[in-house]
Short mmCIF file of N, CA and C in Angstrom, two decimals:
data_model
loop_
_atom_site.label_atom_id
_atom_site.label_comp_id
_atom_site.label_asym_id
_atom_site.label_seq_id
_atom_site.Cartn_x
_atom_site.Cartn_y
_atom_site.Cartn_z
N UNK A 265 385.18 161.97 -117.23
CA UNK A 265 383.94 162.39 -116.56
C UNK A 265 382.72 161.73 -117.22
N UNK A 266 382.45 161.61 -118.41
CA UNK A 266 381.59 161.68 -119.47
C UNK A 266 381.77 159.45 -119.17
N UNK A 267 382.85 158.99 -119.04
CA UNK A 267 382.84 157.86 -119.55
C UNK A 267 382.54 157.24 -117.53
N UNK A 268 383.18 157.97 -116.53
CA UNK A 268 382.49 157.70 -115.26
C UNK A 268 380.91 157.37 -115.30
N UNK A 269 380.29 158.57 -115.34
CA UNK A 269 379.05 158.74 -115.66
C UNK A 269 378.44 157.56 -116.46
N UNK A 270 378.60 157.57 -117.11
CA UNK A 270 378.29 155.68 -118.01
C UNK A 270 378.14 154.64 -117.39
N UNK A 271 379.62 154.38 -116.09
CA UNK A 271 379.71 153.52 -115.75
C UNK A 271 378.62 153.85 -114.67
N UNK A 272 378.50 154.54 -113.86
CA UNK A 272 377.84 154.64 -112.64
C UNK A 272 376.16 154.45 -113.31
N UNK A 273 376.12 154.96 -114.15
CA UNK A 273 374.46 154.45 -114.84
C UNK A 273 373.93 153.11 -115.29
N UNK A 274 375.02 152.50 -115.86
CA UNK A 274 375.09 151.17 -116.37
C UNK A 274 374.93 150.11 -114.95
N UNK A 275 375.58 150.95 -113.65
CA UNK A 275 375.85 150.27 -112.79
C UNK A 275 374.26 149.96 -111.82
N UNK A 276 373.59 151.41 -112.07
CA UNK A 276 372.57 151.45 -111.60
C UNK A 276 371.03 150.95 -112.13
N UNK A 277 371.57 151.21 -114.06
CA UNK A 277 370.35 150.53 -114.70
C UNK A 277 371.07 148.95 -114.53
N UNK A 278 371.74 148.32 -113.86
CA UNK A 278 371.67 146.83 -113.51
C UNK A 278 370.74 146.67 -112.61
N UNK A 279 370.89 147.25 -111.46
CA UNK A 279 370.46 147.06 -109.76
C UNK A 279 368.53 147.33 -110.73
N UNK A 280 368.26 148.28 -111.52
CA UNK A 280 366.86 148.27 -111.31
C UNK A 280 366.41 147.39 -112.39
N UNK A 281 367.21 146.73 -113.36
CA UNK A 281 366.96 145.79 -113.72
C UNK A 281 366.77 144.47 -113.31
N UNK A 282 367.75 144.03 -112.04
CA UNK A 282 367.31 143.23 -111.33
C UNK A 282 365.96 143.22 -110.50
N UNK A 283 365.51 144.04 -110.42
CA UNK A 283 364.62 143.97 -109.46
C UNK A 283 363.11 144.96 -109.85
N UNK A 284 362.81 145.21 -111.64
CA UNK A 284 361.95 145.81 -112.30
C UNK A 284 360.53 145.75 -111.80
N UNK A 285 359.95 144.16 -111.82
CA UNK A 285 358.87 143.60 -111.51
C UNK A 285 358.57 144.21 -110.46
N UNK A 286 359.42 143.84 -109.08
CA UNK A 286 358.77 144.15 -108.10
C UNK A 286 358.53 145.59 -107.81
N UNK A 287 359.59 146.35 -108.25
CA UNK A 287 359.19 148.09 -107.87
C UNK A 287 358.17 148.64 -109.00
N UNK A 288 358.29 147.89 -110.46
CA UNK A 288 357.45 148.41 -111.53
C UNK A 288 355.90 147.57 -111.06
N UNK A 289 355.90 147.13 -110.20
CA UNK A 289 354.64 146.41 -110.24
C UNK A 289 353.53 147.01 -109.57
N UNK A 290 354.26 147.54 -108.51
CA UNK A 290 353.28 148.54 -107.64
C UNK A 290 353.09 150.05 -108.11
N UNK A 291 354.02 150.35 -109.25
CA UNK A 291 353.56 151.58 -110.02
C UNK A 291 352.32 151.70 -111.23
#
């Protein structure tokens, strides 16, 4: 459960790492 969870975060801090600038830019 504990090591799912990891993956699914890791999976998701990728996707907003790809794409920081543009969503962090308008914040």
């Amino acid at each position: 459960m504990k090591r799912e969870k990891c993956r699914l975060f890791s999976r998701q801090a990728r996707l907003l790492l790809q794409f920081p600038l543009q969503s962090g830019e308008t914040v």
